[in-house]
């Protein structure tokens, strides 16, 4: 089954304690991305990657890092989480080839609370 | 820059009545348009997309959307709403040649029995 898998799904952590949210896709997609969802703001892009070892900032990259060492994995790293990073996070992926009308597939989301 | 507006935070309809969720967009070139639905405590599920061709696009669960270039709109519709359609709906746009997907703020749909 085609899937984008995120872990953990739910996490409560303390300010300053480094954490990583993993993302893996099994569709051989070149493009992967992270979004955060906040009430009234919709989804905003944090970082994206067009292929292995190629990453770029989205609209709200501050406080986040990513890496793309393998095609299937795209972890999101919060080096020093702060309460304003409390949010629902989504990983997404799609094929890069062809028109950019390719459908983007989303994971189930990761609820992160920073206290 | 690309952007999406969903002018209604909430839409309430009775079961069996038509459902419309509005979306307008802004892009510099030609748009690719998408609708996603989010059920409580779930991820985003793809409903339908407009790439090119017929302005009326049919998607999952009986939903359809009409692309109107002159009005820069892509409204989501369902002829007869079900209680199970109650969810959060997002419109999104991509500019041709750009892989960034920009989302609207979302519209909460409540279908009452």
Coordinates of N, CA, C and O in Angstrom, one line a residue, chain A residues 31 35 41-45 92 100-106, chain B residues 2-6 21-27 30-37 44-51 65 67 72-76 88-96 98-107:
Chain A
X31 N 10.2 14.1 -4.6 CA 9.9 15.3 -3.9 C 9.3 15.0 -2.5 O 8.4 14.2 -2.4
X35 N 5.1 20.3 6.3 CA 4.2 21.4 6.6 C 3.8 21.4 8.0 O 3.8 20.3 8.7
X41 N -4.7 29.3 9.8 CA -3.6 29.5 8.9 C -3.4 28.5 7.8 O -2.6 28.6 7.0
X42 N -4.2 27.4 7.9 CA -4.0 26.3 6.9 C -2.7 25.6 7.1 O -2.2 25.6 8.3
X43 N -2.1 25.1 6.1 CA -0.8 24.4 6.1 C 0.2 25.4 5.5 O 0.0 25.9 4.5
X44 N 1.3 25.4 6.2 CA 2.5 26.3 5.7 C 3.7 25.4 5.6 O 4.0 24.6 6.4
X45 N 4.4 25.6 4.5 CA 5.5 24.7 4.2 C 6.8 25.1 5.0 O 7.1 26.3 5.1
X92 N 4.9 15.1 3.4 CA 4.2 14.9 2.1 C 5.2 14.5 1.1 O 6.4 14.8 1.2
X100 N 4.1 19.6 -12.7 CA 4.0 19.7 -11.2 C 2.5 19.6 -10.8 O 2.1 20.0 -9.7
X101 N 1.7 19.0 -11.7 CA 0.3 18.7 -11.3 C 0.3 17.3 -10.6 O -0.8 16.8 -10.3
X102 N 1.4 16.7 -10.4 CA 1.4 15.4 -9.6 C 0.8 15.6 -8.3 O 1.0 16.6 -7.6
X103 N 0.0 14.6 -7.9 CA -0.7 14.7 -6.6 C 0.3 14.5 -5.5 O 1.2 13.7 -5.6
X104 N 0.2 15.3 -4.4 CA 1.0 15.2 -3.3 C 0.3 14.4 -2.2 O -0.9 14.6 -2.0
X105 N 1.0 13.4 -1.7 CA 0.4 12.5 -0.7 C 0.9 12.9 0.7 O 2.1 13.2 0.8
X106 N 0.0 12.8 1.7 CA 0.3 13.3 3.0 C 0.3 12.1 4.0 O -0.4 11.1 3.9
Chain B
X2 N 2.0 32.8 -5.1 CA 0.7 32.2 -5.2 C 0.0 32.2 -3.9 O 0.6 32.2 -2.8
X3 N -1.3 32.2 -3.9 CA -2.1 32.2 -2.7 C -3.5 31.7 -3.0 O -3.9 31.6 -4.1
X4 N -4.1 31.3 -1.9 CA -5.5 30.7 -1.9 C -6.3 31.3 -0.9 O -5.8 31.5 0.3
X5 N -7.6 31.6 -1.2 CA -8.5 32.2 -0.2 C -9.7 31.3 -0.1 O -10.3 30.9 -1.1
X6 N -10.1 30.9 1.1 CA -11.3 30.2 1.4 C -12.1 31.1 2.2 O -11.9 31.3 3.4
X21 N -18.3 24.5 -1.2 CA -17.2 25.1 -0.4 C -16.4 26.0 -1.4 O -15.9 25.5 -2.4
X22 N -16.2 27.2 -1.1 CA -15.7 28.2 -2.0 C -14.1 28.3 -1.9 O -13.6 28.2 -0.8
X23 N -13.5 28.6 -3.1 CA -12.1 28.7 -3.1 C -11.7 29.7 -4.3 O -12.2 29.5 -5.4
X24 N -10.9 30.7 -4.0 CA -10.4 31.5 -5.1 C -8.8 31.5 -4.9 O -8.3 31.2 -3.8
X25 N -8.2 31.7 -6.0 CA -6.7 31.6 -6.0 C -6.1 32.7 -6.8 O -6.7 33.5 -7.5
X26 N -4.8 32.8 -6.6 CA -3.9 33.8 -7.3 C -2.6 33.1 -7.6 O -1.9 32.6 -6.7
X27 N -2.3 33.1 -8.9 CA -1.0 32.6 -9.3 C -0.5 33.5 -10.4 O -1.2 34.2 -11.1
X30 N -0.3 29.7 -15.0 CA -1.4 28.8 -15.0 C -1.4 27.9 -13.7 O -0.4 27.4 -13.3
X31 N -2.6 27.7 -13.2 CA -2.6 27.0 -11.9 C -2.9 25.5 -12.0 O -3.6 25.0 -12.9
X32 N -2.4 24.8 -11.1 CA -2.8 23.4 -10.8 C -3.6 23.5 -9.4 O -3.0 24.1 -8.5
X33 N -4.8 23.0 -9.4 CA -5.6 23.3 -8.2 C -6.0 21.9 -7.6 O -6.3 21.0 -8.3
X34 N -6.1 21.9 -6.3 CA -6.4 20.7 -5.5 C -7.4 20.9 -4.4 O -7.4 22.0 -3.9
X35 N -8.1 19.9 -4.1 CA -8.9 19.9 -2.9 C -8.5 18.7 -2.0 O -8.3 17.5 -2.6
X36 N -8.3 18.9 -0.7 CA -8.0 17.9 0.2 C -9.0 17.9 1.3 O -9.6 19.0 1.7
X37 N -9.3 16.8 2.0 CA -10.2 16.7 3.1 C -9.4 16.1 4.3 O -8.6 15.3 4.2
X44 N -4.4 14.4 5.7 CA -5.1 14.9 4.5 C -5.3 13.9 3.5 O -4.4 13.2 3.1
X45 N -6.5 13.8 3.0 CA -6.8 12.9 1.9 C -7.1 13.7 0.6 O -7.9 14.7 0.7
X46 N -6.5 13.3 -0.5 CA -6.7 13.9 -1.7 C -8.2 13.6 -2.2 O -8.6 12.5 -2.2
X47 N -8.8 14.7 -2.7 CA -10.2 14.6 -3.2 C -10.2 14.6 -4.8 O -10.8 13.8 -5.4
X48 N -9.6 15.7 -5.3 CA -9.6 15.9 -6.7 C -8.6 17.0 -7.1 O -8.1 17.7 -6.2
X49 N -8.3 17.1 -8.4 CA -7.4 18.1 -8.9 C -7.8 18.6 -10.3 O -8.4 17.8 -11.1
X50 N -7.5 19.8 -10.6 CA -7.6 20.3 -11.9 C -6.2 20.6 -12.4 O -5.4 21.3 -11.8
X51 N -5.9 20.0 -13.6 CA -4.6 20.2 -14.3 C -4.8 21.0 -15.6 O -4.3 22.0 -15.8
X65 N -15.6 19.7 -8.7 CA -15.2 21.1 -8.6 C -15.2 21.7 -9.9 O -14.9 21.0 -10.9
X67 N -13.6 24.6 -12.3 CA -12.5 25.6 -12.5 C -13.1 26.8 -13.3 O -13.7 26.5 -14.4
X72 N -11.1 33.2 -11.3 CA -10.1 32.6 -10.5 C -10.6 31.8 -9.3 O -10.2 32.0 -8.2
X73 N -11.6 30.9 -9.6 CA -12.2 30.2 -8.6 C -12.2 28.7 -8.9 O -12.0 28.3 -10.0
X74 N -12.3 27.9 -7.8 CA -12.3 26.5 -7.9 C -13.1 25.9 -6.8 O -12.7 25.3 -5.8
X75 N -14.4 26.1 -6.9 CA -15.4 25.8 -5.8 C -15.6 24.3 -5.8 O -15.8 23.6 -6.9
X76 N -15.7 23.7 -4.6 CA -15.9 22.3 -4.4 C -17.5 22.1 -4.2 O -18.1 22.9 -3.5
X88 N -12.9 19.0 7.7 CA -12.2 20.2 7.3 C -11.6 20.1 5.9 O -11.0 19.1 5.6
X89 N -12.0 21.0 5.1 CA -11.6 21.0 3.6 C -10.6 22.1 3.3 O -10.8 23.2 3.7
X90 N -9.6 21.7 2.6 CA -8.5 22.6 2.1 C -8.5 22.7 0.6 O -8.4 21.6 -0.1
X91 N -8.4 23.9 0.1 CA -8.1 24.2 -1.3 C -6.6 24.5 -1.4 O -6.0 25.1 -0.4
X92 N -6.0 24.1 -2.4 CA -4.5 24.3 -2.6 C -4.2 24.6 -4.0 O -4.9 24.1 -4.9
X93 N -3.1 25.3 -4.3 CA -2.7 25.7 -5.6 C -1.2 25.5 -5.8 O -0.4 25.7 -4.9
X94 N -0.9 25.1 -7.0 CA 0.5 25.1 -7.4 C 0.6 25.9 -8.7 O -0.2 25.7 -9.6
X95 N 1.7 26.7 -8.9 CA 1.9 27.3 -10.1 C 2.7 26.3 -11.0 O 3.4 25.5 -10.5
X96 N 2.4 26.4 -12.3 CA 3.1 25.5 -13.2 C 4.6 25.7 -13.1 O 5.2 26.8 -13.0
X98 N 6.4 24.9 -10.5 CA 6.7 25.1 -9.1 C 6.1 23.9 -8.3 O 5.0 23.6 -8.5
X99 N 6.9 23.3 -7.4 CA 6.4 22.2 -6.6 C 5.8 22.6 -5.3 O 5.3 21.8 -4.6
X100 N 5.9 23.8 -4.9 CA 5.3 24.3 -3.7 C 3.8 24.3 -3.8 O 3.2 24.7 -4.8
X101 N 3.2 23.7 -2.8 CA 1.7 23.7 -2.7 C 1.3 24.7 -1.7 O 1.6 24.5 -0.5
X102 N 0.5 25.7 -2.0 CA 0.0 26.7 -1.1 C -1.4 26.4 -0.7 O -2.3 26.2 -1.6
X103 N -1.7 26.5 0.5 CA -3.0 26.1 1.0 C -3.9 27.3 1.5 O -3.3 28.3 2.0
X104 N -5.2 27.1 1.4 CA -6.1 28.1 2.0 C -6.1 27.7 3.5 O -5.6 26.8 4.0
X105 N -6.9 28.6 4.3 CA -7.0 28.4 5.7 C -7.9 27.3 6.1 O -7.9 26.8 7.3
X106 N -8.7 26.8 5.2 CA -9.5 25.6 5.5 C -11.0 26.1 5.8 O -11.2 27.2 6.3
X107 N -11.9 25.2 5.4 CA -13.3 25.4 5.7 C -13.9 24.2 6.4 O -13.7 23.1 5.9

